[in-house]
PDB file of C-alpha atoms in Angstrom:
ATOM      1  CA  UNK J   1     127.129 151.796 156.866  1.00 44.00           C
ATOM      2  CA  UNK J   2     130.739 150.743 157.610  1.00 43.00           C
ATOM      3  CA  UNK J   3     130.132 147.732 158.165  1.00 49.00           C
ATOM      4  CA  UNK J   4     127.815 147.087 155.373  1.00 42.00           C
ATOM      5  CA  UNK J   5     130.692 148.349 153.282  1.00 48.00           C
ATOM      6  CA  UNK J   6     133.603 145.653 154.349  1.00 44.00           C
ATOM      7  CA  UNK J   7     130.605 142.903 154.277  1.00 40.00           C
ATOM      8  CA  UNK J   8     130.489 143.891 150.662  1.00 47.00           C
ATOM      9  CA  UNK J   9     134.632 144.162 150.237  1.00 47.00           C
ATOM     10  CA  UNK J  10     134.716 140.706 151.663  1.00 41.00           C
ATOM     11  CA  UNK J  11     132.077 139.473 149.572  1.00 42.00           C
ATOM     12  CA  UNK J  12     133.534 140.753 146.363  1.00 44.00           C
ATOM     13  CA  UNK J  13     137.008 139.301 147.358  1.00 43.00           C
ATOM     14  CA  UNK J  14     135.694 136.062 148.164  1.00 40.00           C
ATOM     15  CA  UNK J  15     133.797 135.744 144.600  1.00 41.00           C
ATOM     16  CA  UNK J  16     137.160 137.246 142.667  1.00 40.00           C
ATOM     17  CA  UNK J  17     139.341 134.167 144.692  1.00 41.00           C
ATOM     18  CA  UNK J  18     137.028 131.686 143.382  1.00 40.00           C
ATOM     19  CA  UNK J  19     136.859 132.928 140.102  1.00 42.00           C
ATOM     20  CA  UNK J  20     140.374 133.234 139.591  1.00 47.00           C
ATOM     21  CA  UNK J  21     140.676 129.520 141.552  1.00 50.00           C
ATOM     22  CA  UNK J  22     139.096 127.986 138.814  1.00 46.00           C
ATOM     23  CA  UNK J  23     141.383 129.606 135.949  1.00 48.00           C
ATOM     24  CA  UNK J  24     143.197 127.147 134.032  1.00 65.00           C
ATOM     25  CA  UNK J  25     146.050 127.836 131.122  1.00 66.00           C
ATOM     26  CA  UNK J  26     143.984 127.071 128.751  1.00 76.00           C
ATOM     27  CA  UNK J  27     142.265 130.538 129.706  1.00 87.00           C
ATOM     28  CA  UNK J  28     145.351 132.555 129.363  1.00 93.00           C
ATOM     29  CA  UNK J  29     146.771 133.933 126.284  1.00 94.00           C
ATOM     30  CA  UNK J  30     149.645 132.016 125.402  1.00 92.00           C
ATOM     31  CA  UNK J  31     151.800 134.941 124.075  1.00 95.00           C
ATOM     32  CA  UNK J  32     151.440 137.123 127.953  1.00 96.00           C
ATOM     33  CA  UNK J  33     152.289 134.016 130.307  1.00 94.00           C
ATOM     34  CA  UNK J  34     153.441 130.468 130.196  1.00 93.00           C
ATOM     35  CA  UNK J  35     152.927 128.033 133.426  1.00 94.00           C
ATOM     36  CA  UNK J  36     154.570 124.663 134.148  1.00 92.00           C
ATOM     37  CA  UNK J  37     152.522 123.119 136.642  1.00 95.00           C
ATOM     38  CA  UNK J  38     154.358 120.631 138.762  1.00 94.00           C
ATOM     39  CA  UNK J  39     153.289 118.007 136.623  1.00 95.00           C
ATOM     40  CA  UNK J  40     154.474 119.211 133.508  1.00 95.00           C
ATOM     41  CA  UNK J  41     158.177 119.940 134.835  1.00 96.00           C
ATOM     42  CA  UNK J  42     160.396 117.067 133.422  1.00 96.00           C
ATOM     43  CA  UNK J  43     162.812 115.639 135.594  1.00 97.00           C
ATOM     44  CA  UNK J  44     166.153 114.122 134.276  1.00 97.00           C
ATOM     45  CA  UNK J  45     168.439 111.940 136.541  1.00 95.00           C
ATOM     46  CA  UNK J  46     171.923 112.359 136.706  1.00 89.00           C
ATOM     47  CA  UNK J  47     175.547 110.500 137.511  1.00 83.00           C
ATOM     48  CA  UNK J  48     175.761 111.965 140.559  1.00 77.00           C
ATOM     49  CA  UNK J  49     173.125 111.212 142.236  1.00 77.00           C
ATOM     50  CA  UNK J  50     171.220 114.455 141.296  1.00 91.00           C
ATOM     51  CA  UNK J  51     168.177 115.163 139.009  1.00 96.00           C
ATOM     52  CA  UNK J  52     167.586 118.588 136.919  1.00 97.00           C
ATOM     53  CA  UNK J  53     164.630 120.005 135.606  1.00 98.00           C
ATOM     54  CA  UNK J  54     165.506 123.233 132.692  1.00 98.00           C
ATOM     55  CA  UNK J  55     163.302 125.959 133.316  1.00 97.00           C
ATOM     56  CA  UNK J  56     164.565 128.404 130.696  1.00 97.00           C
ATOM     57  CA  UNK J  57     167.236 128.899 128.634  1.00 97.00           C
ATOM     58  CA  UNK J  58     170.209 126.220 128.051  1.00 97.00           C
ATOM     59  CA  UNK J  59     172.815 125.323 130.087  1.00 96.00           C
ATOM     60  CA  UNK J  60     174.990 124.102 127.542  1.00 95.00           C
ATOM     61  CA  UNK J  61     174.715 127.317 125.680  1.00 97.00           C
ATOM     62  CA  UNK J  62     175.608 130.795 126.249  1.00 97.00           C
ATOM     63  CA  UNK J  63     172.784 133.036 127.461  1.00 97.00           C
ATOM     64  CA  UNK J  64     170.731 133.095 130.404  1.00 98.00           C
ATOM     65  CA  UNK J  65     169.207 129.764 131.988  1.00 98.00           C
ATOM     66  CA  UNK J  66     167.407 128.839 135.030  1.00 98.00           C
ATOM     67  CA  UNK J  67     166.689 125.185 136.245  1.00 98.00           C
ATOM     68  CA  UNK J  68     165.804 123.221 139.432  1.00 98.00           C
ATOM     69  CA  UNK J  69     168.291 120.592 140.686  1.00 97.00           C
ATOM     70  CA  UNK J  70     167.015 117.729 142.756  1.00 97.00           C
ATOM     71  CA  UNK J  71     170.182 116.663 145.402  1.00 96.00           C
ATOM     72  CA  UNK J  72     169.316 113.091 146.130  1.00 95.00           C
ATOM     73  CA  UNK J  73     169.503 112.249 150.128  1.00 95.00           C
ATOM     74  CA  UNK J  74     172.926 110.904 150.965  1.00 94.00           C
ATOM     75  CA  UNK J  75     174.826 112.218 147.617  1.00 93.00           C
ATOM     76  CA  UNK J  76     177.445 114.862 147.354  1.00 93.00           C
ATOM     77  CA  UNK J  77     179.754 116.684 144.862  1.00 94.00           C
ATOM     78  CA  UNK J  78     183.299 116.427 144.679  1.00 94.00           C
ATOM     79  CA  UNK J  79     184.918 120.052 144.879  1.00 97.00           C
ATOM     80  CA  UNK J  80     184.895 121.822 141.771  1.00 96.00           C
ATOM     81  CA  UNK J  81     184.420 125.053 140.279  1.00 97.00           C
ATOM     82  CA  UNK J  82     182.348 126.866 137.459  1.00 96.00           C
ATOM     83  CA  UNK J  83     183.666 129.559 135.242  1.00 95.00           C
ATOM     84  CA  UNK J  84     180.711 131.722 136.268  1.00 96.00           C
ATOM     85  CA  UNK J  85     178.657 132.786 139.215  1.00 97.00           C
ATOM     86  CA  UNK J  86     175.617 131.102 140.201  1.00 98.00           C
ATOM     87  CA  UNK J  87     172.617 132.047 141.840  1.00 98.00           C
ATOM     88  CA  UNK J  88     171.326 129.438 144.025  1.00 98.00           C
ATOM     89  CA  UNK J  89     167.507 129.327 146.271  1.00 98.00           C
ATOM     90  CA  UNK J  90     167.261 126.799 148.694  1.00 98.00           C
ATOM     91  CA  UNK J  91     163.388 125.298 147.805  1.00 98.00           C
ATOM     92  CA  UNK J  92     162.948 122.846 149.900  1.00 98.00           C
ATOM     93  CA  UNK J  93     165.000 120.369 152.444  1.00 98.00           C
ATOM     94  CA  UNK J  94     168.378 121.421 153.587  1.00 98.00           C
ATOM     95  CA  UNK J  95     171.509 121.828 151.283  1.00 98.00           C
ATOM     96  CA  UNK J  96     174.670 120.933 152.498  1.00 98.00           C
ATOM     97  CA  UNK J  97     177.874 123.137 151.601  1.00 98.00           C
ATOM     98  CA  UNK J  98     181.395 123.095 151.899  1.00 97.00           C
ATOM     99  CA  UNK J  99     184.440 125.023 150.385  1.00 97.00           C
ATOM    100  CA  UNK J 100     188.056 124.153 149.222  1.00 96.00           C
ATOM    101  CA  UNK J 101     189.950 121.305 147.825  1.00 96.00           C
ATOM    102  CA  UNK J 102     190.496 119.085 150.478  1.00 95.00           C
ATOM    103  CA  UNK J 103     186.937 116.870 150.783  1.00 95.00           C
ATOM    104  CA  UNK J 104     185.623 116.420 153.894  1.00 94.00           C
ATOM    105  CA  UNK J 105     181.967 116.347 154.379  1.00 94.00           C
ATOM    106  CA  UNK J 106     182.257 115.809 158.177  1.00 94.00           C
ATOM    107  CA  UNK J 107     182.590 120.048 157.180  1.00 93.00           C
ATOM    108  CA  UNK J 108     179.439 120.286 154.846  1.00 97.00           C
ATOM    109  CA  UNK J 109     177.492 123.391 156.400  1.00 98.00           C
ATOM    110  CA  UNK J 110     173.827 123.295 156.504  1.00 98.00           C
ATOM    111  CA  UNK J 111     171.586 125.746 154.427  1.00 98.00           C
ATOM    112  CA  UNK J 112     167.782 125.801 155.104  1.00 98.00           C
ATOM    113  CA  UNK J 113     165.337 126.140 152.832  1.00 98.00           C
ATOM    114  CA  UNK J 114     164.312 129.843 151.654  1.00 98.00           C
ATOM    115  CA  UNK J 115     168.209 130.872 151.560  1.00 98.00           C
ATOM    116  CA  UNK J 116     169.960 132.247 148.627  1.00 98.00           C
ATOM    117  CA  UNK J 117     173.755 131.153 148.000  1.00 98.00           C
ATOM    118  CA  UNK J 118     176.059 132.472 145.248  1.00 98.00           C
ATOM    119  CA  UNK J 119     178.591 130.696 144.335  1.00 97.00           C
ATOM    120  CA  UNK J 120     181.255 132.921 142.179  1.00 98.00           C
ATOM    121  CA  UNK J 121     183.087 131.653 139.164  1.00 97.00           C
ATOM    122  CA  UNK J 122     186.240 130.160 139.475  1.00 96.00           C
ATOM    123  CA  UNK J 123     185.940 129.829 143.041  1.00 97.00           C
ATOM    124  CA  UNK J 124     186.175 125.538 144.795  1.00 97.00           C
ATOM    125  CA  UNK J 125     183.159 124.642 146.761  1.00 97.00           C
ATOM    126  CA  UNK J 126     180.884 120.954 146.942  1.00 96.00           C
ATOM    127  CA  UNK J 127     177.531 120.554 147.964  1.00 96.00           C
ATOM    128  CA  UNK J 128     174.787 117.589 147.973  1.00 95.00           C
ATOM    129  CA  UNK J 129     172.210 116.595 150.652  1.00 96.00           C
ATOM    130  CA  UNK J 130     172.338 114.168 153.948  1.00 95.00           C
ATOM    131  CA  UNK J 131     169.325 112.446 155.212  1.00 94.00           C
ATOM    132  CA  UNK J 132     166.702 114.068 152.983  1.00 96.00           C
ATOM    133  CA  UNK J 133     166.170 115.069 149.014  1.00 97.00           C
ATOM    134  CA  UNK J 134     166.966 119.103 148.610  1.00 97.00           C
ATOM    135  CA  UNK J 135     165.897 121.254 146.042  1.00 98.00           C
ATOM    136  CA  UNK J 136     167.761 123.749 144.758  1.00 98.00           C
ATOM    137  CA  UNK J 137     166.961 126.521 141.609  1.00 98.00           C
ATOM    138  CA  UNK J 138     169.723 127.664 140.066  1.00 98.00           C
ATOM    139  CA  UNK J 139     169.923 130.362 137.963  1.00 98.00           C
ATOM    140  CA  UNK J 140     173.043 131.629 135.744  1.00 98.00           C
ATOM    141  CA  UNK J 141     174.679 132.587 131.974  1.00 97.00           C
ATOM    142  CA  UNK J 142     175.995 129.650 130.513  1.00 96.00           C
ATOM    143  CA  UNK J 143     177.627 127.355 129.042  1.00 95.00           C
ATOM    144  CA  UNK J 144     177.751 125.669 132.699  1.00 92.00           C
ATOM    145  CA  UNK J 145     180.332 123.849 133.066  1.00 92.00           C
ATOM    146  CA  UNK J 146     182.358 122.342 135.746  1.00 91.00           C
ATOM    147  CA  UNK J 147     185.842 121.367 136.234  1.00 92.00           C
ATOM    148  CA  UNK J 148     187.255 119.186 139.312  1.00 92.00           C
ATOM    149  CA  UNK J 149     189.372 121.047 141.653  1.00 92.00           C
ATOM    150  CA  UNK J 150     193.162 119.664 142.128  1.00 84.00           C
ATOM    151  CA  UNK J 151     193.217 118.424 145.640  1.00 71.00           C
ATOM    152  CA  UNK J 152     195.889 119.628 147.626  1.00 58.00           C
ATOM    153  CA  UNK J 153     198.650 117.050 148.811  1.00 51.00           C
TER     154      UNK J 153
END
């Protein structure tokens, strides 16, 4: 009988997997969940060598926002600073980061994907990728902004 039992278990768990596999959005109520499928994220480039994807909320505004950044292999930040913390997970590649005012990525530290970085307000640091596109979400209350750090003489 115990057997018969977890033959059954496994047999109901297989049929709910499939079932849910073939949910789509269109199934779900629109007013319990929203899903962005890979697909449907849009992507904008940016100056420095970086592309950004807004999740939720507005970085330009004040309130909470979360969005994916896109380090392009072989770009970098200059050090700078943002008036707030930040909450950063490594998704995928390796992130490269480095503190203070004096530039030197020869210093750039690597951080593998699946690690979480904060980076608090006010505080000098640069980042960016070598030899392979990172992915970074970044989640924080804006307006995000950034200001250039004065390099020390």
């Amino acid at each position: 009988m115990f057997g018969f039992i977890n033959i059954q278990r496994l047999a109901l768990a297989t049929c709910l997997a499939l079932s849910f596999g073939s949910v789509s959005a269109a199934d779900l109520d629109p007013k319990a969940i929203s899903i962005k499928l890979p697909d449907d994220i849009k992507w904008v480039a940016n100056p420095s060598g970086s592309e950004s994807a807004v999740l939720v909320g507005d970085p330009s505004k004040p309130g909470l926002y979360v969005v994916l950044n896109k380090w392009k292999a072989h770009h970098n930040s200059k050090p700078h600073s943002h008036p707030n913390d930040r909450f950063i997970t490594v998704i995928s590649g390796t992130w490269w980061v480095g503190t203070g005012t004096d530039y030197n990525p020869d210093n750039l530290k690597p951080v593998p994907a699946g690690s979480f970085v904060t980076h608090y307000g006010n505080e000098v640091h640069y980042d960016g990728a070598k030899d392979g596109d990172t992915i970074l979400q970044i989640v924080g209350i804006g307006p995000a902004t950034s200001a250039p750090a004065i390099t020390a003489k």
